Amino acid sequence: MPETPEQSATGRFDTVLIANRGEIAVRIQRACRDLGLKTVAICSEADREAPYGSTADSFLCIGPSTAAKSYLNQDAILLAARLAGAGAIHPGYGFLSENAAFASAAEKAGLTFIGPTSSSIATMGDKISAKRAMVAAGVPCVPGPDTALPDDPATIERIALEIGYPVIIKAAGGGGGRGMRVVPKADVLHEAIALTREEARKAFGSPSLYMEKFLEHPRHIEIQVICDDHGNAVWLGHRDCSMQRRHQKVVEEAPAAGIVPDIIQPVGMACVQACLQIGYRGVGTFEFLYEDGAFYFIEMNTRLQVEHPVTEMTSGVDIVQAQIKAAQGHVLDLAQGDVTCEGHSFECRINAEDPDSFLPSAGVVTHLALPTGPGIRVDTHIHAGYKVSPYYDSLIAKLIVHAPTRAEAMARMREALAGTEVEGISTNIPFLRALFEDGAFAQGETDIHYLEQWLKLRRAA
Ligand code: ADP
């Protein structure tokens, strides 16, 4: 256990407004109830029938269906918090969760933002300043300067040559897999920069770009951290999120297969050091690419992540509760030596989308059967009769399994997927079932391109 001076400022709030929707709204509400906290649920007009509305202590509709006018409407959310008497806001993931201005506005309104300080969010939200902070903390980064690309074409060419082709051009403010372009060789460099700069300006409001080595066959491995306000930080092991389609994660697992403690230990400790150095509070994830035995930092997510359950299953730590307790000012109640990783966990993202074309599928769920049994967890907000709205992300449920070994966890996921029935809308369940039959995936250690290649072969067959 860490040294525990005084439990300062505990119980700073007793009511939490959950500024999100869907499965994560349910998940956060549950954690609040477990901690004896009251909850305020909010919704857009499209989500008026949301099941978590009736289980919250208050439920307020804050605006029309489009996210910009509801879940992204900062003034409406702050007003709802005041009206409902909330003392804190939990942003969940997506929406306003990594918006430094919102975190700052919440604090100015006298509310606790359940997350890091707005300045930590701002530093990590800009990928260039994040990289600079990581270099300073000794975290290994992808080769390439930790400064924005200049305008001078000759200097840009020199930077690319120094890094060595292929390189990747990335927007400093990029996110969600957008604002990136691979440059295989010199003759398309300037065109790629011009296109990415224009995209970045339009999508992220900043033309700032940087360049790094494009790694050709990496895995995506990330490290979960949790920190308090008293100088304590721990890492909770690692996850592999290499199963991606269009840079979006589809299946996640913990731990990452084949990563021995000797190689990950120093990286985990460097992440902890980085947290202490930047005065980080709450939960966060350091994302790395892993290639040929080396780790390269790509970005930090300063929020709860969709895939946090796989780490909860293997570490036994309730990450959402720990996050809320950190925001309350509690001293972290576990030290690095207390952190263990037991067994193996997988998470499948069940999306309302066509399993072949991946186009979103909205409509009413006419029949729903969810799997149960040892080592099976389902995080969802849907039920039979639920209307899947076309306005938001297509994630309708997360299927999570835990078993002693990776092979047993895969078998358990096959079983769980076989027992999941969703009718009335299309889902990616058939695709997930097929993926869990794949031999190379079963072997483990596939890279970030594997899923796209697998899909291509499947379409061609
Ligand atoms: P975002 O914030 O949009 O998620 P990231 O920097 O986390 O962007 O990168 C998303 C994905 O893009 C990674 O998981 C990886 O698949 C790919 N990627 C990013 N940087 C590189 C790189 N230097 N080399 C190869 N692939 C990369």
Tab-separated table of C-alpha atoms and ligand atoms in Angstrom:
chain	number	residue	atom	x	y	z
A	1	MET	CA	0.000	0.000	0.000
A	2	PRO	CA	1.246	3.540	-0.669
A	3	GLU	CA	1.969	5.818	2.213
A	4	THR	CA	-1.368	7.263	3.186
A	5	PRO	CA	-1.177	10.671	4.769
A	6	GLU	CA	-4.642	12.097	5.174
A	7	GLN	CA	-7.650	11.255	3.014
A	8	SER	CA	-7.920	14.821	1.828
A	9	ALA	CA	-11.091	16.338	0.481
A	10	THR	CA	-12.979	13.046	0.245
A	11	GLY	CA	-16.648	13.193	-0.575
A	12	ARG	CA	-16.265	16.453	-2.498
A	13	PHE	CA	-19.479	15.507	-4.277
A	14	ASP	CA	-22.405	13.191	-3.696
A	15	THR	CA	-24.202	13.499	-7.043
A	16	VAL	CA	-22.688	12.763	-10.441
A	17	LEU	CA	-24.090	13.907	-13.773
A	18	ILE	CA	-23.222	11.382	-16.468
A	19	ALA	CA	-22.622	13.378	-19.653
A	20	ASN	CA	-22.915	10.437	-22.003
A	21	ARG	CA	-25.264	7.801	-23.351
A	22	GLY	CA	-25.462	4.120	-24.231
A	23	GLU	CA	-23.593	1.318	-22.515
A	24	ILE	CA	-21.101	3.606	-20.805
A	25	ALA	CA	-23.912	5.611	-19.175
A	26	VAL	CA	-25.125	2.333	-17.630
A	27	ARG	CA	-21.612	1.335	-16.581
A	28	ILE	CA	-20.874	4.668	-14.872
A	29	GLN	CA	-24.259	4.750	-13.169
A	30	ARG	CA	-23.571	1.315	-11.695
A	31	ALA	CA	-20.166	2.416	-10.359
A	32	CYS	CA	-21.728	5.529	-8.795
A	33	ARG	CA	-24.436	3.474	-7.087
A	34	ASP	CA	-21.819	1.045	-5.750
A	35	LEU	CA	-20.051	4.029	-4.201
A	36	GLY	CA	-23.278	5.365	-2.699
A	37	LEU	CA	-23.408	8.343	-5.062
A	38	LYS	CA	-26.591	9.740	-6.621
A	39	THR	CA	-26.748	10.000	-10.407
A	40	VAL	CA	-28.152	12.388	-12.959
A	41	ALA	CA	-28.754	10.953	-16.422
A	42	ILE	CA	-29.100	13.221	-19.429
A	43	CYS	CA	-30.444	12.459	-22.873
A	44	SER	CA	-31.171	13.884	-26.272
A	45	GLU	CA	-34.677	13.664	-27.725
A	46	ALA	CA	-33.713	10.437	-29.532
A	47	ASP	CA	-32.747	8.822	-26.211
A	48	ARG	CA	-35.831	9.755	-24.156
A	49	GLU	CA	-36.664	6.076	-23.669
A	50	ALA	CA	-33.132	5.145	-22.575
A	51	PRO	CA	-33.307	2.501	-19.838
A	52	TYR	CA	-30.707	4.246	-17.657
A	53	GLY	CA	-33.072	7.225	-17.408
A	54	SER	CA	-35.448	5.407	-15.103
A	55	THR	CA	-32.692	4.037	-12.857
A	56	ALA	CA	-30.989	7.423	-12.309
A	57	ASP	CA	-32.006	9.722	-9.466
A	58	SER	CA	-32.775	12.466	-12.002
A	59	PHE	CA	-33.200	12.326	-15.774
A	60	LEU	CA	-33.113	15.412	-17.949
A	61	CYS	CA	-33.559	15.848	-21.686
A	62	ILE	CA	-30.998	18.443	-22.707
A	63	GLY	CA	-31.598	18.926	-26.422
A	64	PRO	CA	-32.381	17.615	-29.895
A	65	SER	CA	-31.109	14.335	-31.315
A	66	THR	CA	-28.027	15.633	-33.100
A	67	ALA	CA	-25.046	15.277	-30.764
A	68	ALA	CA	-23.884	18.848	-31.441
A	69	LYS	CA	-27.098	20.129	-29.865
A	70	SER	CA	-27.207	17.718	-26.935
A	71	TYR	CA	-24.261	15.549	-25.828
A	72	LEU	CA	-21.789	18.135	-27.125
A	73	ASN	CA	-23.742	21.148	-25.886
A	74	GLN	CA	-21.563	22.308	-23.007
A	75	ASP	CA	-23.921	25.027	-21.736
A	76	ALA	CA	-26.911	22.673	-21.696
A	77	ILE	CA	-24.942	20.057	-19.744
A	78	LEU	CA	-23.662	22.579	-17.197
A	79	LEU	CA	-27.187	23.945	-16.766
A	80	ALA	CA	-28.529	20.410	-16.250
A	81	ALA	CA	-25.868	19.826	-13.600
A	82	ARG	CA	-26.923	22.974	-11.772
A	83	LEU	CA	-30.638	22.217	-11.999
A	84	ALA	CA	-30.175	18.647	-10.763
A	85	GLY	CA	-27.773	19.617	-7.972
A	86	ALA	CA	-24.834	17.566	-9.321
A	87	GLY	CA	-21.403	18.179	-7.814
A	88	ALA	CA	-19.451	16.322	-10.501
A	89	ILE	CA	-19.588	15.435	-14.179
A	90	HIS	CA	-18.443	12.108	-15.580
A	91	PRO	CA	-17.847	12.539	-19.320
A	92	GLY	CA	-17.511	8.821	-20.229
A	93	TYR	CA	-15.668	8.373	-23.533
A	94	GLY	CA	-16.114	10.212	-26.822
A	95	PHE	CA	-18.268	13.379	-26.814
A	96	LEU	CA	-16.708	15.899	-24.345
A	97	SER	CA	-14.423	13.475	-22.537
A	98	GLU	CA	-11.194	14.922	-23.949
A	99	ASN	CA	-12.351	18.500	-24.308
A	100	ALA	CA	-10.059	20.676	-22.189
A	101	ALA	CA	-12.360	23.708	-22.495
A	102	PHE	CA	-15.281	21.700	-21.126
A	103	ALA	CA	-13.229	20.350	-18.215
A	104	SER	CA	-12.199	23.895	-17.413
A	105	ALA	CA	-15.783	25.247	-17.737
A	106	ALA	CA	-17.023	22.516	-15.387
A	107	GLU	CA	-14.389	23.387	-12.790
A	108	LYS	CA	-15.216	27.108	-13.149
A	109	ALA	CA	-18.864	26.269	-12.520
A	110	GLY	CA	-17.785	24.663	-9.231
A	111	LEU	CA	-18.161	21.090	-10.491
A	112	THR	CA	-15.588	18.313	-10.299
A	113	PHE	CA	-14.681	17.023	-13.752
A	114	ILE	CA	-14.103	13.279	-13.330
A	115	GLY	CA	-10.882	13.143	-15.282
A	116	PRO	CA	-7.513	14.842	-15.345
A	117	THR	CA	-7.044	18.606	-15.139
A	118	SER	CA	-7.860	20.628	-18.246
A	119	SER	CA	-4.170	21.368	-18.705
A	120	SER	CA	-3.277	17.633	-18.761
A	121	ILE	CA	-6.051	17.104	-21.334
A	122	ALA	CA	-4.734	19.992	-23.433
A	123	THR	CA	-1.122	18.746	-23.316
A	124	MET	CA	-2.058	15.188	-24.264
A	125	GLY	CA	-4.761	16.263	-26.745
A	126	ASP	CA	-2.118	17.841	-28.931
A	127	LYS	CA	-0.125	14.888	-30.229
A	128	ILE	CA	3.019	16.958	-30.663
A	129	SER	CA	3.058	18.319	-27.097
A	130	ALA	CA	2.156	14.819	-25.860
A	131	LYS	CA	5.136	13.363	-27.708
A	132	ARG	CA	7.388	16.068	-26.285
A	133	ALA	CA	6.180	15.318	-22.734
A	134	MET	CA	6.758	11.597	-23.292
A	135	VAL	CA	10.269	12.096	-24.664
A	136	ALA	CA	11.037	14.218	-21.577
A	137	ALA	CA	9.714	11.456	-19.295
A	138	GLY	CA	11.769	8.759	-20.996
A	139	VAL	CA	8.847	6.995	-22.687
A	140	PRO	CA	9.973	5.411	-26.000
A	141	CYS	CA	8.399	7.219	-29.006
A	142	VAL	CA	8.125	6.615	-32.770
A	143	PRO	CA	11.237	8.013	-34.541
A	144	GLY	CA	10.587	11.564	-35.767
A	145	PRO	CA	10.771	15.117	-34.368
A	146	ASP	CA	8.542	16.205	-31.484
A	147	THR	CA	7.889	19.507	-33.239
A	148	ALA	CA	5.387	20.658	-35.854
A	149	LEU	CA	6.395	20.408	-39.511
A	150	PRO	CA	7.688	23.712	-40.867
A	151	ASP	CA	6.439	25.212	-44.149
A	152	ASP	CA	9.775	25.129	-45.947
A	153	PRO	CA	9.681	22.246	-48.505
A	154	ALA	CA	13.427	21.569	-48.369
A	155	THR	CA	13.398	21.214	-44.565
A	156	ILE	CA	10.401	18.872	-44.769
A	157	GLU	CA	12.233	16.717	-47.331
A	158	ARG	CA	15.276	16.586	-45.093
A	159	ILE	CA	13.197	15.478	-42.075
A	160	ALA	CA	11.622	12.688	-44.153
A	161	LEU	CA	15.018	11.501	-45.346
A	162	GLU	CA	16.391	11.516	-41.817
A	163	ILE	CA	13.465	9.400	-40.578
A	164	GLY	CA	13.578	7.159	-43.666
A	165	TYR	CA	10.623	6.212	-45.881
A	166	PRO	CA	7.879	5.158	-45.422
A	167	VAL	CA	6.790	7.992	-43.142
A	168	ILE	CA	3.377	8.958	-41.808
A	169	ILE	CA	2.024	12.511	-41.689
A	170	LYS	CA	-0.254	13.082	-38.707
A	171	ALA	CA	-2.412	15.976	-37.571
A	172	ALA	CA	-1.434	17.247	-34.112
A	173	GLY	CA	-5.119	17.535	-33.250
A	174	GLY	CA	-6.171	14.310	-34.964
A	175	GLY	CA	-8.315	11.579	-33.431
A	176	GLY	CA	-10.642	8.710	-34.197
A	177	GLY	CA	-8.242	7.323	-36.781
A	178	ARG	CA	-8.554	10.452	-38.955
A	179	GLY	CA	-5.962	13.002	-40.026
A	180	MET	CA	-3.199	10.580	-41.012
A	181	ARG	CA	-1.534	9.800	-44.324
A	182	VAL	CA	1.201	7.311	-45.164
A	183	VAL	CA	3.935	8.477	-47.534
A	184	PRO	CA	5.727	5.531	-49.161
A	185	LYS	CA	8.290	7.591	-51.083
A	186	ALA	CA	9.586	11.114	-51.698
A	187	ASP	CA	7.669	11.946	-54.869
A	188	VAL	CA	4.279	12.062	-53.088
A	189	LEU	CA	5.497	13.801	-49.920
A	190	HIS	CA	4.352	17.362	-50.619
A	191	GLU	CA	1.008	16.317	-52.011
A	192	ALA	CA	0.357	14.185	-48.905
A	193	ILE	CA	1.263	17.084	-46.645
A	194	ALA	CA	-1.011	19.502	-48.486
A	195	LEU	CA	-3.957	17.094	-48.330
A	196	THR	CA	-3.479	16.230	-44.659
A	197	ARG	CA	-3.021	19.888	-43.725
A	198	GLU	CA	-6.276	20.809	-45.403
A	199	GLU	CA	-8.091	17.914	-43.733
A	200	ALA	CA	-6.637	18.850	-40.357
A	201	ARG	CA	-7.671	22.463	-40.760
A	202	LYS	CA	-11.233	21.457	-41.589
A	203	ALA	CA	-11.698	18.558	-39.165
A	204	PHE	CA	-9.665	19.631	-36.137
A	205	GLY	CA	-9.448	23.407	-36.515
A	206	SER	CA	-5.641	23.369	-36.623
A	207	PRO	CA	-3.310	22.839	-39.593
A	208	SER	CA	-0.468	21.675	-37.344
A	209	LEU	CA	1.143	18.443	-38.612
A	210	TYR	CA	4.044	16.242	-37.610
A	211	MET	CA	5.922	13.405	-39.236
A	212	GLU	CA	7.112	10.066	-37.940
A	213	LYS	CA	8.318	6.695	-39.137
A	214	PHE	CA	5.522	4.544	-40.532
A	215	LEU	CA	5.863	1.164	-38.879
A	216	GLU	CA	4.819	-1.500	-41.359
A	217	HIS	CA	3.746	-4.432	-39.240
A	218	PRO	CA	3.235	-3.260	-35.663
A	219	ARG	CA	0.826	-4.429	-33.004
A	220	HIS	CA	-1.217	-1.898	-31.011
A	221	ILE	CA	-0.449	-2.417	-27.341
A	222	GLU	CA	-1.617	-0.073	-24.612
A	223	ILE	CA	-1.013	0.473	-20.932
A	224	GLN	CA	-3.752	1.431	-18.470
A	225	VAL	CA	-2.796	3.791	-15.661
A	226	ILE	CA	-4.588	5.134	-12.627
A	227	CYS	CA	-3.335	8.060	-10.553
A	228	ASP	CA	-4.487	10.024	-7.538
A	229	ASP	CA	-3.945	13.641	-6.529
A	230	HIS	CA	-1.303	12.709	-3.968
A	231	GLY	CA	1.600	11.592	-6.130
A	232	ASN	CA	0.602	7.927	-6.440
A	233	ALA	CA	0.277	6.194	-9.792
A	234	VAL	CA	0.138	2.560	-10.918
A	235	TRP	CA	-0.178	0.751	-14.228
A	236	LEU	CA	-2.678	-2.072	-14.455
A	237	GLY	CA	-1.064	-4.208	-17.121
A	238	HIS	CA	-1.416	-4.156	-20.887
A	239	ARG	CA	-3.969	-4.748	-23.616
A	240	ASP	CA	-3.676	-5.670	-27.275
A	241	CYS	CA	-6.017	-3.727	-29.574
A	242	SER	CA	-4.487	-4.716	-32.925
A	243	MET	CA	-7.760	-6.054	-34.346
A	244	GLN	CA	-8.726	-2.853	-36.118
A	245	ARG	CA	-10.814	-1.892	-39.108
A	246	ARG	CA	-10.151	1.588	-40.492
A	247	HIS	CA	-8.034	2.347	-37.412
A	248	GLN	CA	-11.024	1.516	-35.188
A	249	LYS	CA	-10.734	-1.222	-32.582
A	250	VAL	CA	-13.038	-4.218	-32.994
A	251	VAL	CA	-11.727	-6.836	-30.528
A	252	GLU	CA	-9.471	-6.153	-27.549
A	253	GLU	CA	-7.681	-8.458	-25.160
A	254	ALA	CA	-5.661	-8.407	-21.952
A	255	PRO	CA	-2.875	-9.212	-21.540
A	256	ALA	CA	-1.234	-8.794	-24.959
A	257	ALA	CA	-0.161	-12.274	-26.066
A	258	GLY	CA	3.532	-13.149	-25.979
A	259	ILE	CA	4.717	-9.992	-24.199
A	260	VAL	CA	7.082	-11.077	-21.467
A	261	PRO	CA	7.326	-9.107	-18.195
A	262	ASP	CA	10.969	-8.150	-18.815
A	263	ILE	CA	10.087	-6.184	-21.923
A	264	ILE	CA	6.868	-4.513	-20.721
A	265	GLN	CA	7.947	-3.740	-17.147
A	266	PRO	CA	10.227	-0.775	-18.003
A	267	VAL	CA	7.580	0.637	-20.367
A	268	GLY	CA	4.891	0.428	-17.674
A	269	MET	CA	7.165	2.121	-15.168
A	270	ALA	CA	8.027	4.852	-17.707
A	271	CYS	CA	4.280	5.505	-18.105
A	272	VAL	CA	3.918	5.820	-14.332
A	273	GLN	CA	6.891	8.226	-14.268
A	274	ALA	CA	5.327	10.280	-17.064
A	275	CYS	CA	2.075	10.531	-15.074
A	276	LEU	CA	3.914	11.756	-12.004
A	277	GLN	CA	5.924	14.215	-14.089
A	278	ILE	CA	2.855	15.815	-15.693
A	279	GLY	CA	0.767	15.677	-12.495
A	280	TYR	CA	-1.773	13.370	-14.075
A	281	ARG	CA	-4.953	12.492	-12.160
A	282	GLY	CA	-7.483	9.725	-12.769
A	283	VAL	CA	-7.402	7.004	-15.413
A	284	GLY	CA	-5.550	7.166	-18.693
A	285	THR	CA	-4.122	4.985	-21.423
A	286	PHE	CA	-0.745	5.139	-23.105
A	287	GLU	CA	-1.024	3.746	-26.620
A	288	PHE	CA	2.017	2.139	-28.225
A	289	LEU	CA	2.915	0.473	-31.448
A	290	TYR	CA	5.025	-2.621	-30.868
A	291	GLU	CA	7.307	-3.914	-33.597
A	292	ASP	CA	10.357	-6.203	-33.547
A	293	GLY	CA	10.513	-6.245	-29.765
A	294	ALA	CA	10.366	-2.453	-29.290
A	295	PHE	CA	7.599	-0.146	-28.042
A	296	TYR	CA	6.810	3.233	-29.622
A	297	PHE	CA	4.402	5.686	-27.939
A	298	ILE	CA	1.737	7.079	-30.288
A	299	GLU	CA	-0.721	8.856	-28.022
A	300	MET	CA	-2.316	9.094	-24.604
A	301	ASN	CA	-6.068	8.923	-24.046
A	302	THR	CA	-6.949	11.036	-21.030
A	303	ARG	CA	-10.223	9.266	-20.292
A	304	LEU	CA	-11.936	5.985	-19.630
A	305	GLN	CA	-11.705	3.740	-22.688
A	306	VAL	CA	-14.256	1.472	-24.332
A	307	GLU	CA	-11.978	-1.506	-23.700
A	308	HIS	CA	-11.382	-0.890	-19.971
A	309	PRO	CA	-13.347	-4.065	-19.000
A	310	VAL	CA	-10.632	-6.468	-20.206
A	311	THR	CA	-8.252	-4.884	-17.714
A	312	GLU	CA	-10.922	-4.985	-15.007
A	313	MET	CA	-11.305	-8.708	-15.612
A	314	THR	CA	-7.585	-9.471	-15.398
A	315	SER	CA	-6.580	-7.000	-12.653
A	316	GLY	CA	-9.714	-7.270	-10.533
A	317	VAL	CA	-9.723	-3.472	-10.194
A	318	ASP	CA	-12.982	-1.606	-10.820
A	319	ILE	CA	-11.496	1.092	-13.025
A	320	VAL	CA	-14.583	3.313	-13.058
A	321	GLN	CA	-14.875	3.298	-9.278
A	322	ALA	CA	-11.145	3.985	-8.961
A	323	GLN	CA	-11.519	6.902	-11.370
A	324	ILE	CA	-14.384	8.407	-9.375
A	325	LYS	CA	-12.527	7.927	-6.088
A	326	ALA	CA	-9.467	9.681	-7.529
A	327	ALA	CA	-11.698	12.620	-8.504
A	328	GLN	CA	-13.045	12.686	-4.949
A	329	GLY	CA	-9.518	13.184	-3.707
A	330	HIS	CA	-9.028	9.716	-2.214
A	331	VAL	CA	-5.559	8.284	-1.907
A	332	LEU	CA	-5.101	5.397	-4.360
A	333	ASP	CA	-5.771	2.231	-2.395
A	334	LEU	CA	-3.376	0.005	-4.284
A	335	ALA	CA	0.366	0.055	-4.849
A	336	GLN	CA	2.220	-1.358	-7.860
A	337	GLY	CA	3.100	-4.482	-5.901
A	338	ASP	CA	-0.615	-5.189	-5.341
A	339	VAL	CA	-1.364	-5.223	-9.079
A	340	THR	CA	-1.656	-8.701	-10.544
A	341	CYS	CA	-2.822	-10.009	-13.870
A	342	GLU	CA	-4.896	-13.180	-13.677
A	343	GLY	CA	-5.913	-15.163	-16.726
A	344	HIS	CA	-6.948	-13.756	-20.089
A	345	SER	CA	-9.824	-11.555	-21.215
A	346	PHE	CA	-11.356	-10.659	-24.596
A	347	GLU	CA	-13.861	-7.965	-25.492
A	348	CYS	CA	-15.965	-7.915	-28.659
A	349	ARG	CA	-17.629	-4.688	-29.700
A	350	ILE	CA	-21.122	-5.585	-30.870
A	351	ASN	CA	-22.133	-2.947	-33.390
A	352	ALA	CA	-25.467	-2.287	-35.068
A	353	GLU	CA	-24.094	-2.610	-38.573
A	354	ASP	CA	-24.181	-4.878	-41.569
A	355	PRO	CA	-21.654	-7.723	-40.999
A	356	ASP	CA	-20.390	-7.474	-44.598
A	357	SER	CA	-20.678	-3.841	-45.654
A	358	PHE	CA	-20.303	-2.433	-42.097
A	359	LEU	CA	-22.986	0.169	-42.888
A	360	PRO	CA	-24.870	1.258	-39.737
A	361	SER	CA	-28.204	-0.434	-39.112
A	362	ALA	CA	-30.844	1.470	-37.137
A	363	GLY	CA	-34.242	0.158	-36.016
A	364	VAL	CA	-36.052	-1.711	-33.274
A	365	VAL	CA	-34.505	-4.734	-31.558
A	366	THR	CA	-37.309	-7.279	-31.794
A	367	HIS	CA	-35.576	-10.108	-29.945
A	368	LEU	CA	-32.532	-10.154	-27.663
A	369	ALA	CA	-30.791	-13.069	-25.968
A	370	LEU	CA	-27.581	-12.421	-24.034
A	371	PRO	CA	-25.130	-15.074	-22.872
A	372	THR	CA	-24.604	-15.851	-19.207
A	373	GLY	CA	-22.246	-18.138	-17.313
A	374	PRO	CA	-18.918	-18.077	-15.506
A	375	GLY	CA	-16.464	-15.545	-16.871
A	376	ILE	CA	-18.987	-13.822	-19.137
A	377	ARG	CA	-19.903	-10.147	-18.835
A	378	VAL	CA	-22.134	-8.040	-21.067
A	379	ASP	CA	-22.063	-4.245	-20.871
A	380	THR	CA	-25.088	-2.899	-22.710
A	381	HIS	CA	-28.003	-0.480	-22.613
A	382	ILE	CA	-30.243	-2.312	-25.060
A	383	HIS	CA	-33.223	-4.614	-24.461
A	384	ALA	CA	-35.919	-6.205	-26.610
A	385	GLY	CA	-38.011	-3.336	-27.956
A	386	TYR	CA	-35.063	-0.874	-27.800
A	387	LYS	CA	-34.860	1.476	-30.755
A	388	VAL	CA	-31.327	1.825	-32.120
A	389	SER	CA	-31.015	5.417	-33.251
A	390	PRO	CA	-29.141	6.440	-36.400
A	391	TYR	CA	-27.696	9.504	-34.689
A	392	TYR	CA	-24.837	8.000	-32.708
A	393	ASP	CA	-22.023	5.488	-32.657
A	394	SER	CA	-23.212	2.001	-33.618
A	395	LEU	CA	-21.886	0.276	-30.454
A	396	ILE	CA	-24.841	-1.508	-28.807
A	397	ALA	CA	-23.074	-3.929	-26.462
A	398	LYS	CA	-19.697	-5.187	-25.316
A	399	LEU	CA	-19.260	-8.874	-24.813
A	400	ILE	CA	-16.440	-9.611	-22.389
A	401	VAL	CA	-15.066	-12.976	-21.305
A	402	HIS	CA	-12.428	-14.074	-18.833
A	403	ALA	CA	-10.758	-17.487	-18.472
A	404	PRO	CA	-7.485	-18.891	-17.109
A	405	THR	CA	-5.695	-19.033	-20.480
A	406	ARG	CA	-5.958	-17.264	-23.854
A	407	ALA	CA	-7.150	-20.443	-25.569
A	408	GLU	CA	-9.848	-20.974	-22.951
A	409	ALA	CA	-10.898	-17.323	-23.196
A	410	MET	CA	-11.236	-17.713	-26.986
A	411	ALA	CA	-13.378	-20.809	-26.511
A	412	ARG	CA	-15.493	-18.953	-23.997
A	413	MET	CA	-15.960	-16.066	-26.430
A	414	ARG	CA	-17.073	-18.513	-29.155
A	415	GLU	CA	-19.613	-19.876	-26.703
A	416	ALA	CA	-20.736	-16.386	-25.671
A	417	LEU	CA	-21.105	-15.266	-29.302
A	418	ALA	CA	-23.093	-18.409	-30.072
A	419	GLY	CA	-25.452	-17.483	-27.242
A	420	THR	CA	-25.955	-13.877	-28.379
A	421	GLU	CA	-29.051	-13.232	-30.495
A	422	VAL	CA	-30.091	-9.796	-31.712
A	423	GLU	CA	-32.996	-9.586	-34.136
A	424	GLY	CA	-34.722	-6.690	-35.883
A	425	ILE	CA	-31.463	-4.940	-36.797
A	426	SER	CA	-28.218	-6.167	-38.375
A	427	THR	CA	-25.165	-6.637	-36.185
A	428	ASN	CA	-21.537	-7.597	-36.703
A	429	ILE	CA	-22.040	-10.824	-34.672
A	430	PRO	CA	-21.654	-13.162	-37.709
A	431	PHE	CA	-18.370	-11.441	-38.547
A	432	LEU	CA	-17.131	-11.760	-34.937
A	433	ARG	CA	-18.085	-15.447	-34.856
A	434	ALA	CA	-16.048	-16.057	-38.010
A	435	LEU	CA	-13.087	-14.103	-36.648
A	436	PHE	CA	-12.979	-16.233	-33.503
A	437	GLU	CA	-12.660	-19.319	-35.729
A	438	ASP	CA	-9.575	-17.923	-37.447
A	439	GLY	CA	-6.348	-19.866	-36.970
A	440	ALA	CA	-3.866	-16.976	-37.048
A	441	PHE	CA	-5.907	-14.964	-34.562
A	442	ALA	CA	-6.032	-18.037	-32.316
A	443	GLN	CA	-2.220	-18.208	-32.482
A	444	GLY	CA	-2.038	-14.587	-31.292
A	445	GLU	CA	0.405	-11.746	-32.028
A	446	THR	CA	-1.268	-10.645	-35.295
A	447	ASP	CA	-0.498	-7.067	-36.372
A	448	ILE	CA	-2.746	-4.023	-36.920
A	449	HIS	CA	-3.259	-4.841	-40.622
A	450	TYR	CA	-4.323	-8.412	-40.058
A	451	LEU	CA	-8.075	-7.793	-39.807
A	452	GLU	CA	-8.258	-5.719	-43.007
A	453	GLN	CA	-6.309	-8.400	-44.883
A	454	TRP	CA	-8.544	-11.114	-43.429
A	455	LEU	CA	-11.646	-9.198	-44.554
A	456	LYS	CA	-10.228	-8.779	-48.048
A	457	LEU	CA	-9.551	-12.513	-48.361
A	458	ARG	CA	-12.996	-13.301	-46.989
A	459	ARG	CA	-14.675	-11.010	-49.524
A	460	ALA	CA	-12.671	-12.565	-52.338
A	461	ALA	CA	-13.588	-16.135	-51.302
B	1	ADP	P1	-6.097	8.349	-33.305
B	1	ADP	O1	-5.932	9.385	-32.230
B	1	ADP	O2	-6.778	8.887	-34.506
B	1	ADP	O3	-6.665	7.061	-32.795
B	1	ADP	P2	-3.390	7.192	-33.253
B	1	ADP	O4	-2.161	8.023	-33.234
B	1	ADP	O5	-3.778	6.535	-31.962
B	1	ADP	O6	-4.605	8.061	-33.834
B	1	ADP	O7	-3.269	6.073	-34.359
B	1	ADP	C1	-4.345	5.257	-34.704
B	1	ADP	C2	-3.876	4.067	-35.482
B	1	ADP	O8	-3.158	4.490	-36.670
B	1	ADP	C3	-2.888	3.175	-34.739
B	1	ADP	O9	-3.529	2.238	-33.888
B	1	ADP	C4	-2.177	2.509	-35.922
B	1	ADP	O10	-3.043	1.529	-36.450
B	1	ADP	C5	-2.051	3.642	-36.939
B	1	ADP	N1	-0.785	4.394	-36.782
B	1	ADP	C6	-0.593	5.552	-36.107
B	1	ADP	N2	0.703	5.947	-36.148
B	1	ADP	C7	1.367	5.013	-36.869
B	1	ADP	C8	2.757	4.817	-37.259
B	1	ADP	N3	3.712	5.680	-36.912
B	1	ADP	N4	3.051	3.722	-37.990
B	1	ADP	C9	2.099	2.824	-38.345
B	1	ADP	N5	0.790	2.946	-38.020
B	1	ADP	C10	0.413	4.018	-37.284
